XYZ file of C-alpha atoms in Angstrom:
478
model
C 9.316 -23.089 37.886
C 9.482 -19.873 35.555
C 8.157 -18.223 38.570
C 10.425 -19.045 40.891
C 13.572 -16.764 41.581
C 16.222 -16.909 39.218
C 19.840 -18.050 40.229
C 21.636 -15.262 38.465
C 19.458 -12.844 41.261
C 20.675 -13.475 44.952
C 19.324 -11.687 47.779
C 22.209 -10.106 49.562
C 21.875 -9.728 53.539
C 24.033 -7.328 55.534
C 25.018 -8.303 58.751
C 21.936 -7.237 60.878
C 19.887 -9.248 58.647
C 18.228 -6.949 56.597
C 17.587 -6.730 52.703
C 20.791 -4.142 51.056
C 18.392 -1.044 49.704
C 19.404 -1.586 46.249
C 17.355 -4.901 46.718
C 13.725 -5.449 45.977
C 11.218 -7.818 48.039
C 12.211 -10.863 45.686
C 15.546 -10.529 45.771
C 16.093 -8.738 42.595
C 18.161 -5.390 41.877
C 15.335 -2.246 42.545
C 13.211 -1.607 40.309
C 13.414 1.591 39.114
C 10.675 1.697 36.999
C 7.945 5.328 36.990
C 4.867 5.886 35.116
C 6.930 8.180 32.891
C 8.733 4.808 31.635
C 5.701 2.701 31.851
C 4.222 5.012 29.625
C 6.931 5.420 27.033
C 6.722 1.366 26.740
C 3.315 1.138 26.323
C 3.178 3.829 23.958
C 6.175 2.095 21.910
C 4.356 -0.918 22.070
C 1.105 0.432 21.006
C 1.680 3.116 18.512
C 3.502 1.421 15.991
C 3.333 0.229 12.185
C -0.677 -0.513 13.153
C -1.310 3.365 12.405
C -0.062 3.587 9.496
C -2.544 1.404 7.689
C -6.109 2.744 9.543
C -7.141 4.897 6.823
C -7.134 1.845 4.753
C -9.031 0.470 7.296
C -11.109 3.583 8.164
C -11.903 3.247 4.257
C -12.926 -0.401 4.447
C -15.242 0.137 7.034
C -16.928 3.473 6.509
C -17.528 6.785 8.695
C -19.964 4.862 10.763
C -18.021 1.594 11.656
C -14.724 2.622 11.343
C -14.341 5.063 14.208
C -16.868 3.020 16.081
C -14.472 0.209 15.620
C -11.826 1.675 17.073
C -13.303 2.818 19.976
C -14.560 -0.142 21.090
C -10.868 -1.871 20.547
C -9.267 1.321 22.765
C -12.220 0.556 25.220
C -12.107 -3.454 25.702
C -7.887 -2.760 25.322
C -7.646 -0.877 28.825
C -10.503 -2.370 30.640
C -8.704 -5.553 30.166
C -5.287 -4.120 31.307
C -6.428 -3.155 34.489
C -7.495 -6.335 35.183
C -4.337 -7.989 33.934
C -1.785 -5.422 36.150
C -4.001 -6.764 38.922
C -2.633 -10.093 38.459
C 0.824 -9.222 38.480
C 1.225 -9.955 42.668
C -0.960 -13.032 43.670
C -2.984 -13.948 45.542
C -3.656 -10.160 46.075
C -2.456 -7.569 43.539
C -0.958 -5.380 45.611
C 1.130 -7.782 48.533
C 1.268 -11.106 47.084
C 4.129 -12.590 45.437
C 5.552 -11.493 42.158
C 4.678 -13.230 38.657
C 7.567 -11.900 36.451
C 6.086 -13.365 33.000
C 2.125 -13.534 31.327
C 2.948 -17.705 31.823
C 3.723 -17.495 35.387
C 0.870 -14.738 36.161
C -1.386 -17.639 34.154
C 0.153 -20.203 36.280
C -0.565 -18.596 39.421
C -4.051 -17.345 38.448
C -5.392 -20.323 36.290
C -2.794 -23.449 36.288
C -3.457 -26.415 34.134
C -2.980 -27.130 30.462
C -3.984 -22.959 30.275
C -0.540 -21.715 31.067
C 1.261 -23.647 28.097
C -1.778 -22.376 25.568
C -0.911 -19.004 27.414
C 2.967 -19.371 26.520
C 2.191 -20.581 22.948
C 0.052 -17.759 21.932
C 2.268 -14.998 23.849
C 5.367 -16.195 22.335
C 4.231 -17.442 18.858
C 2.589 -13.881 18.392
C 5.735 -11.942 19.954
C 7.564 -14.099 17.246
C 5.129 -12.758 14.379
C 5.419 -9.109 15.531
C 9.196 -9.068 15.172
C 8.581 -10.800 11.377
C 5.853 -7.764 11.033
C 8.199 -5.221 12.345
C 11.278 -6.056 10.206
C 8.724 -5.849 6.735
C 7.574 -2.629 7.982
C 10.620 -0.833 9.017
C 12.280 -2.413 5.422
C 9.280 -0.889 3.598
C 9.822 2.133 4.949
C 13.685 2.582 4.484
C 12.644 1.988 0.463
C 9.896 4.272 0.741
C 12.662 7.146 1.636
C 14.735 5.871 -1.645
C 11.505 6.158 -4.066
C 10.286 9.244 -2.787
C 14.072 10.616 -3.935
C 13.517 9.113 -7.191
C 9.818 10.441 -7.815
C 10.647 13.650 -6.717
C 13.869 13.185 -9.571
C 12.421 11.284 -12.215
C 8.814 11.783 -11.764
C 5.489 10.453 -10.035
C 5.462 8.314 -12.846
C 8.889 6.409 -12.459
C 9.494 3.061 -12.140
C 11.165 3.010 -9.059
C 11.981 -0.536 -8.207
C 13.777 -1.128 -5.244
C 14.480 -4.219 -3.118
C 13.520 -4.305 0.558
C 15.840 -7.284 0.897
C 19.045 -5.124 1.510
C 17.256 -3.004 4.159
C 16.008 -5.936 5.757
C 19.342 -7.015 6.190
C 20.707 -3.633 7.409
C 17.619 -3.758 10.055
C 18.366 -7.129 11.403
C 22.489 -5.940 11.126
C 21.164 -2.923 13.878
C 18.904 -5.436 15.591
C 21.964 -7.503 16.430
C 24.085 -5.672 18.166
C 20.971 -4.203 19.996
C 19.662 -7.724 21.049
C 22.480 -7.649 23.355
C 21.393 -5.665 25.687
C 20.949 -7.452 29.030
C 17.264 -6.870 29.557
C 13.755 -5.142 29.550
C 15.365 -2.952 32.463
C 17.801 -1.137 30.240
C 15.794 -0.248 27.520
C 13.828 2.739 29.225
C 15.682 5.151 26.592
C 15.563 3.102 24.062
C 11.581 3.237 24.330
C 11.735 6.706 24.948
C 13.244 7.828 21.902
C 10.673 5.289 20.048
C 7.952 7.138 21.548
C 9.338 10.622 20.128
C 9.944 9.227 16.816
C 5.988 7.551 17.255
C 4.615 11.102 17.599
C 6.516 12.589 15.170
C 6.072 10.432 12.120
C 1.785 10.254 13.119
C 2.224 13.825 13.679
C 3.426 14.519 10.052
C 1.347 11.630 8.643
C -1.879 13.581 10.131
C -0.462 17.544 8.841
C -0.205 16.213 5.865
C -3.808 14.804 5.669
C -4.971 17.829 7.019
C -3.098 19.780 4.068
C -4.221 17.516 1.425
C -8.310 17.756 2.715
C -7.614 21.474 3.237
C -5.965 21.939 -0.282
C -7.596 23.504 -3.052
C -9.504 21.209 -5.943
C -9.345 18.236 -3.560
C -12.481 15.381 -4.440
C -12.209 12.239 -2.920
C -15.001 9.661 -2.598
C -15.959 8.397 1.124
C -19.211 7.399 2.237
C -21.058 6.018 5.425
C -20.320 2.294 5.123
C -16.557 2.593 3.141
C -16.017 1.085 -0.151
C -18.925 0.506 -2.641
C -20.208 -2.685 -3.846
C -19.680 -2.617 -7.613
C -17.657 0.232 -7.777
C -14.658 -0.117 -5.584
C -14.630 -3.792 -5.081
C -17.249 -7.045 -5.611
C -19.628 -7.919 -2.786
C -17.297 -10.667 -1.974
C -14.009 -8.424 -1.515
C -16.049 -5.873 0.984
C -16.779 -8.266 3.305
C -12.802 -10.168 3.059
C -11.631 -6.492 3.362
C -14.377 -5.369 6.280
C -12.878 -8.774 8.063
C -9.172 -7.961 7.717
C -9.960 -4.092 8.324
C -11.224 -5.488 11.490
C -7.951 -7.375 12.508
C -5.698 -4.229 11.158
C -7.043 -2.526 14.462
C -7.046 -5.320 16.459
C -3.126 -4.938 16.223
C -3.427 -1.519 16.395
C -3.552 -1.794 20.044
C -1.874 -5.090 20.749
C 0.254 -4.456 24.135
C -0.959 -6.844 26.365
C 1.836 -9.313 25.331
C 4.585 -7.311 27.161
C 2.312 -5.594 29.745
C 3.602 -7.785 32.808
C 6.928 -7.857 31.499
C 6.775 -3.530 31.929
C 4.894 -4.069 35.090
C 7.971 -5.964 36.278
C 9.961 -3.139 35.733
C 8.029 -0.725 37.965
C 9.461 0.409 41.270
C 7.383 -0.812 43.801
C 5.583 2.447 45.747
C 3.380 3.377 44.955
C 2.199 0.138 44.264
C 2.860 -1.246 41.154
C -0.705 -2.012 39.906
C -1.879 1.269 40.170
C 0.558 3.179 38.104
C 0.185 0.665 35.436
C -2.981 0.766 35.424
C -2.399 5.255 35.270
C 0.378 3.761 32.396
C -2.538 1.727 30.623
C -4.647 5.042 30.907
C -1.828 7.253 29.361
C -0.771 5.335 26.641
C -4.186 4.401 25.295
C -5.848 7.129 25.665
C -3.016 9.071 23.276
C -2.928 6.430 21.248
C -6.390 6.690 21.004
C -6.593 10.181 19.623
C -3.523 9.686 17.415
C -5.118 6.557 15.759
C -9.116 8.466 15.378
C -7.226 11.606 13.920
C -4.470 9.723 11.505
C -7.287 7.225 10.957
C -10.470 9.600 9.738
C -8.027 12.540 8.446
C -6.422 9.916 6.303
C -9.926 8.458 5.324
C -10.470 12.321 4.426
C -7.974 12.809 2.270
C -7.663 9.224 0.162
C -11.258 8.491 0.471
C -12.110 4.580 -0.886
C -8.682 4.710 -2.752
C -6.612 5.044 0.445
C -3.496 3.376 0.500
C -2.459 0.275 3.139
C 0.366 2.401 4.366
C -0.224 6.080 4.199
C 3.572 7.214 4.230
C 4.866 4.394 2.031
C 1.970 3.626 -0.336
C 2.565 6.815 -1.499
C -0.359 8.736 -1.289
C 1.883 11.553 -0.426
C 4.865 12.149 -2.637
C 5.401 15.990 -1.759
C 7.250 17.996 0.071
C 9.440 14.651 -0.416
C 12.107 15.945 2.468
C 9.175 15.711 4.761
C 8.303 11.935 3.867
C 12.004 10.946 4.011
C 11.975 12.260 7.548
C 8.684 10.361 8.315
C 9.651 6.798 7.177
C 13.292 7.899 9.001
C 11.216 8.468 12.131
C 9.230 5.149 11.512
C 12.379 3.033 10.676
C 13.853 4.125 14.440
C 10.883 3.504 15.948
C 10.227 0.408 14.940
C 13.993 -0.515 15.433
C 13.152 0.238 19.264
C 9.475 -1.726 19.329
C 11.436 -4.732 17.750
C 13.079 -4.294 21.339
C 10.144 -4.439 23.418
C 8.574 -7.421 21.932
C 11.758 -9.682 21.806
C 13.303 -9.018 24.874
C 10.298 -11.077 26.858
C 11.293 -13.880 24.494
C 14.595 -13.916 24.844
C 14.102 -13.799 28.694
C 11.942 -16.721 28.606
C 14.555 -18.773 26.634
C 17.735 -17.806 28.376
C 15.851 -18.388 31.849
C 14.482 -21.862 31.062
C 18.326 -22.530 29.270
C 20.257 -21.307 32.438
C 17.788 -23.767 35.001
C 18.000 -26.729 33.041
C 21.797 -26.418 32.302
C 22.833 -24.353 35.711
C 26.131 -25.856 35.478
C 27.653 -24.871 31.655
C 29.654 -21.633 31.550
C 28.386 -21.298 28.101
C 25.152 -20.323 29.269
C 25.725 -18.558 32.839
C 28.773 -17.157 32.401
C 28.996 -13.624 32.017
C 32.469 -11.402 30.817
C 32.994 -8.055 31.196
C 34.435 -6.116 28.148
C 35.062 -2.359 27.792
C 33.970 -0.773 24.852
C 35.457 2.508 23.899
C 32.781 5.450 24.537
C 30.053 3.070 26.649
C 32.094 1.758 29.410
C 32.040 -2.020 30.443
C 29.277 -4.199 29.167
C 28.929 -7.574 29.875
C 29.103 -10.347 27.693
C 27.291 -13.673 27.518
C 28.140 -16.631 24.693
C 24.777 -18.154 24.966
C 22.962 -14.920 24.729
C 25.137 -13.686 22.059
C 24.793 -16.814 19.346
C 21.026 -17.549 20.389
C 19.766 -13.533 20.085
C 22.030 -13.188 17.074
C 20.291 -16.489 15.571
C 17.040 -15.484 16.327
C 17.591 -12.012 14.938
C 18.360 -13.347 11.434
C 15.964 -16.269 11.509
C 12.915 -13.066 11.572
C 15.036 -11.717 8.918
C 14.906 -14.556 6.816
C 11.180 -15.556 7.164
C 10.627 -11.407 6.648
C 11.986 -11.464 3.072
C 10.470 -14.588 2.074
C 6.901 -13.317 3.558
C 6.809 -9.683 2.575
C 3.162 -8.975 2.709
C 2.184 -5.781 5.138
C -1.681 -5.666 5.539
C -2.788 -8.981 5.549
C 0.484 -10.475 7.545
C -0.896 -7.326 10.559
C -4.085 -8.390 10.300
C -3.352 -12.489 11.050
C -1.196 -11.477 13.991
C -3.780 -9.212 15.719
C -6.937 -11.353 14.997
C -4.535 -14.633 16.401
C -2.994 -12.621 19.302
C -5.800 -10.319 20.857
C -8.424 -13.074 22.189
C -6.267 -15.147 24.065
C -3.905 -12.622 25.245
C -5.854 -8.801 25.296
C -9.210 -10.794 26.486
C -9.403 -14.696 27.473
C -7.043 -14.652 29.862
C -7.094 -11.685 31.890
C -11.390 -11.859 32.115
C -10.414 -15.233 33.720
C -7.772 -14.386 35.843
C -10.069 -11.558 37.389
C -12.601 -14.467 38.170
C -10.384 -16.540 39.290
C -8.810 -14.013 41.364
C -12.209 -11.718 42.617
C -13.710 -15.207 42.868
C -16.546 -13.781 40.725
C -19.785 -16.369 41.395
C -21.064 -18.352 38.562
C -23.903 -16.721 36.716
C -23.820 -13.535 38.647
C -24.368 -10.367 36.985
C -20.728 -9.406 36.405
C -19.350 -13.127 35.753
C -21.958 -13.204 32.554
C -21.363 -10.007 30.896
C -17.450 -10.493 31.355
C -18.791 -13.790 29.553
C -20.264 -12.274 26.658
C -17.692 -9.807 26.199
C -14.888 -12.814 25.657
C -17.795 -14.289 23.559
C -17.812 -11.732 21.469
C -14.193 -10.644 21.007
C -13.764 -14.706 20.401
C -16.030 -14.027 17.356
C -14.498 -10.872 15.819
C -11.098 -12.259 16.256
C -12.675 -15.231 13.942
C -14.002 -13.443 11.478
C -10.676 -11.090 11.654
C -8.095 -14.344 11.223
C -10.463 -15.179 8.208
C -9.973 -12.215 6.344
C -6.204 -12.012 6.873
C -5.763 -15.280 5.539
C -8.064 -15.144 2.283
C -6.320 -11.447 1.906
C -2.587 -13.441 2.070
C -3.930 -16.368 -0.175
C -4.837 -14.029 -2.725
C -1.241 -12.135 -2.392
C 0.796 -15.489 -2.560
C -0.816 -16.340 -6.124
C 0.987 -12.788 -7.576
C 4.106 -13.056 -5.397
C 7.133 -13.560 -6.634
C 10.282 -14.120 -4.538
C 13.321 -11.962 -3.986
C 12.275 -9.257 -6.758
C 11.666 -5.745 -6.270
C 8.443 -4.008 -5.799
């Protein structure tokens, strides 16, 4: 069982009997995880290449939708957090036993045929955001190349460069990276993704502000986004209104890793209560950063904006300033690639090491110093299968290069099962909720109704990437 402990963690006695203090309740080394951390992983998690394309979707939606959109997403996003960090002890979410995956909090909530559909969708859409994450931070390492060479040659340059090489150069950092041990020692690491988070939507949103506060500036927006007949055909709106829909859904897609940080929390005060303060913190900033970056950039592109604000180039001046954002955005996402692949990797190398306990290839760990960081252990398994895994995203990345409508498909496949199915039936199953009581049906019609915009959402994203594969052509630059 995935929940069960694992044999690399072995509760250590002293003599008297009693658990060593650098041991938690299971067994495990302490966690030594605060809401500071929680935060900074959520936040890493949450803010990521999803903000960059909201004005686009601000624009397909309109002043009235859009925002109202995304407040409803932010909403139905924490409400079913909290429920979720309740079922990360069961029976009871404070002293029951510990569930240290989404699977094994399914298993122990739900059971059944549910906790492989759970595993599926978590891993197949932790999978997809890697994919998304390496096209992103590759478009954004060309993006600091072509703003050099617009600000050289021109706004009306050429400027063709590959992504392939930076993809490669991403998954080259993303290697040596996958090595480290686990979600515990990446606190920094998520950190410093955080600071680079706010400072690239920080700059993104000044220089919105600038261009809506700038002289001669006439942009067209409207109430309902893009006009029928003018900006697109009646068909297009509603495609584009669908996959608009799905671009926020991602926007706040955390819920895949939020056990997998809950794990990580030290446990007083208890652990469900500062993630749910965690949950609180992170969306409610990423709330406001997402509304401002969102409308300002609406402001300033109107109908026209681009999919990615900093790398669609609807800014090409002061250039420094852009080079620093898609800098900031390329480090970030190098540390979100972390976040969403270590629960993956964990999964593997956990189900790997029970069924082969025996093989050294797999278990064994070797210590090796490394000038300047000390001694770091070293596993073979880990090592080839991270490494593999690493360029496998690459690959698929550069052969499927297609931003908006590749975010959209992950969020509108991702955030019904995992933001909303399963923790609304977990907190049933766990509150044993009765049947056709108040609360059980309007939790009802809220999965209802997510079920239906994620629908509608998937739709969009794929008619949007059917329409991109019939102009794509492989390996050349854009």
């Amino acid at each position: 069982m995935a929940g069960d402990k694992n044999p690399m963690y072995v509760e250590q006695s002293l003599e008297n009997g009693e658990t060593q203090k650098n041991f938690d309740d299971d067994g495990r080394h302490k966690r030594t995880g605060t809401l500071l951390t929680a935060s900074a992983h959520i936040i890493t998690a949450v803010i990521g290449s999803g903000v960059l394309s909201l004005a686009w979707a601000i624009a397909q939606l309109g002043w009235v939708a859009g925002p109202a959109v995304l407040m409803a997403f932010s909403f139905i996003t924490y409400f079913t957090s909290t429920l979720l960090a309740d079922c990360y002890r069961s029976p009871g979410p404070t002293g029951g036993k510990r569930n240290y995956t989404y699977m094994d909090v399914v298993r122990s909530h739900l059971g059944g045929v549910k906790v492989q559909l759970c595993g599926l969708a978590q891993y197949a859409n932790l999978v997809g955001i890697t994919i998304g994450y390496t096209i992103t931070a590759s478009i954004s390492m060309v993006a600091v190349r072509k703003s050099n060479c617009y600000h050289r040659y021109g706004h009306e340059a050429a400027c063709a460069i590959s992504n392939y090489p930076f993809m490669i150069i991403f998954a080259g950092i993303q290697i040596i990276l996958s090595q480290i041990p686990n979600f515990h020692e990446l606190s920094w690491l998520s950190i410093l993704a955080a600071v680079m988070s706010f400072a690239y939507s920080s700059i993104g949103l000044a220089l919105s502000i600038a261009k809506v506060a700038g002289g001669g500036h006439h942009v067209r927006t409207s109430l309902t986004g893009v006009t029928i007949g003018v900006d697109v055909s009646g068909g297009e709106k509603v495609w584009r209104s669908f996959q608009a829909i799905g671009d926020i859904a991602f926007a706040y897609a955390y819920s895949t890793v939020l056990i997998e940080i809950q794990d990580t929390l030290r446990s007083h005060p208890p652990e469900n209560k500062v993630m749910k303060k965690a949950s609180g913190v992170g969306v409610t900033t990423t709330t406001l950063f997402y509304v401002l970056c969102g409308c300002l950039g609406y402001a300033a592109f109107g109908n026209n904006a681009p999919g990615n604000f900093l790398t669609g180039f609807g800014f090409y001046e002061p250039f420094w300033l852009i080079d620093f954002a898609n800098v900031c955005i390329a480090i970030h996402l190098i540390g979100a690639y972390q976040v969403f692949c270590q629960p993956l990797f964990s999964f593997v190398e956990s189900r790997c090491s029970q069924r082969w306990p025996d093989s050294k290839f797999i278990t064994a760990e070797y210590e090796v110093n490394v000038p300047c960081f000390g001694t770091c252990s070293i596993n073979f398994f880990r090592l080839v299968w991270r490494t593999g895994y690493v360029i496998v995203t690459a690959v698929v990345a550069m052969i499927f290069p297609f931003f908006n409508d590749f975010l959209g498909l992950i969020g509108a496949a991702s955030f019904y099962p995992l933001t909303v199915y399963f923790p609304i039936e977990m907190h049933i199953a766990q509150t044993k909720i009765p049947k056709y009581s108040f609360r059980w049906i309007w939790l009802k019609i809220l999965s209802w109704t997510c079920l239906v915009v994620s629908l509608v959402a998937a739709a969009g994203s794929i008619q949007g990437l059917a329409s991109d594969v019939k102009t794509y052509k492989p390996f050349k630059a854009q």
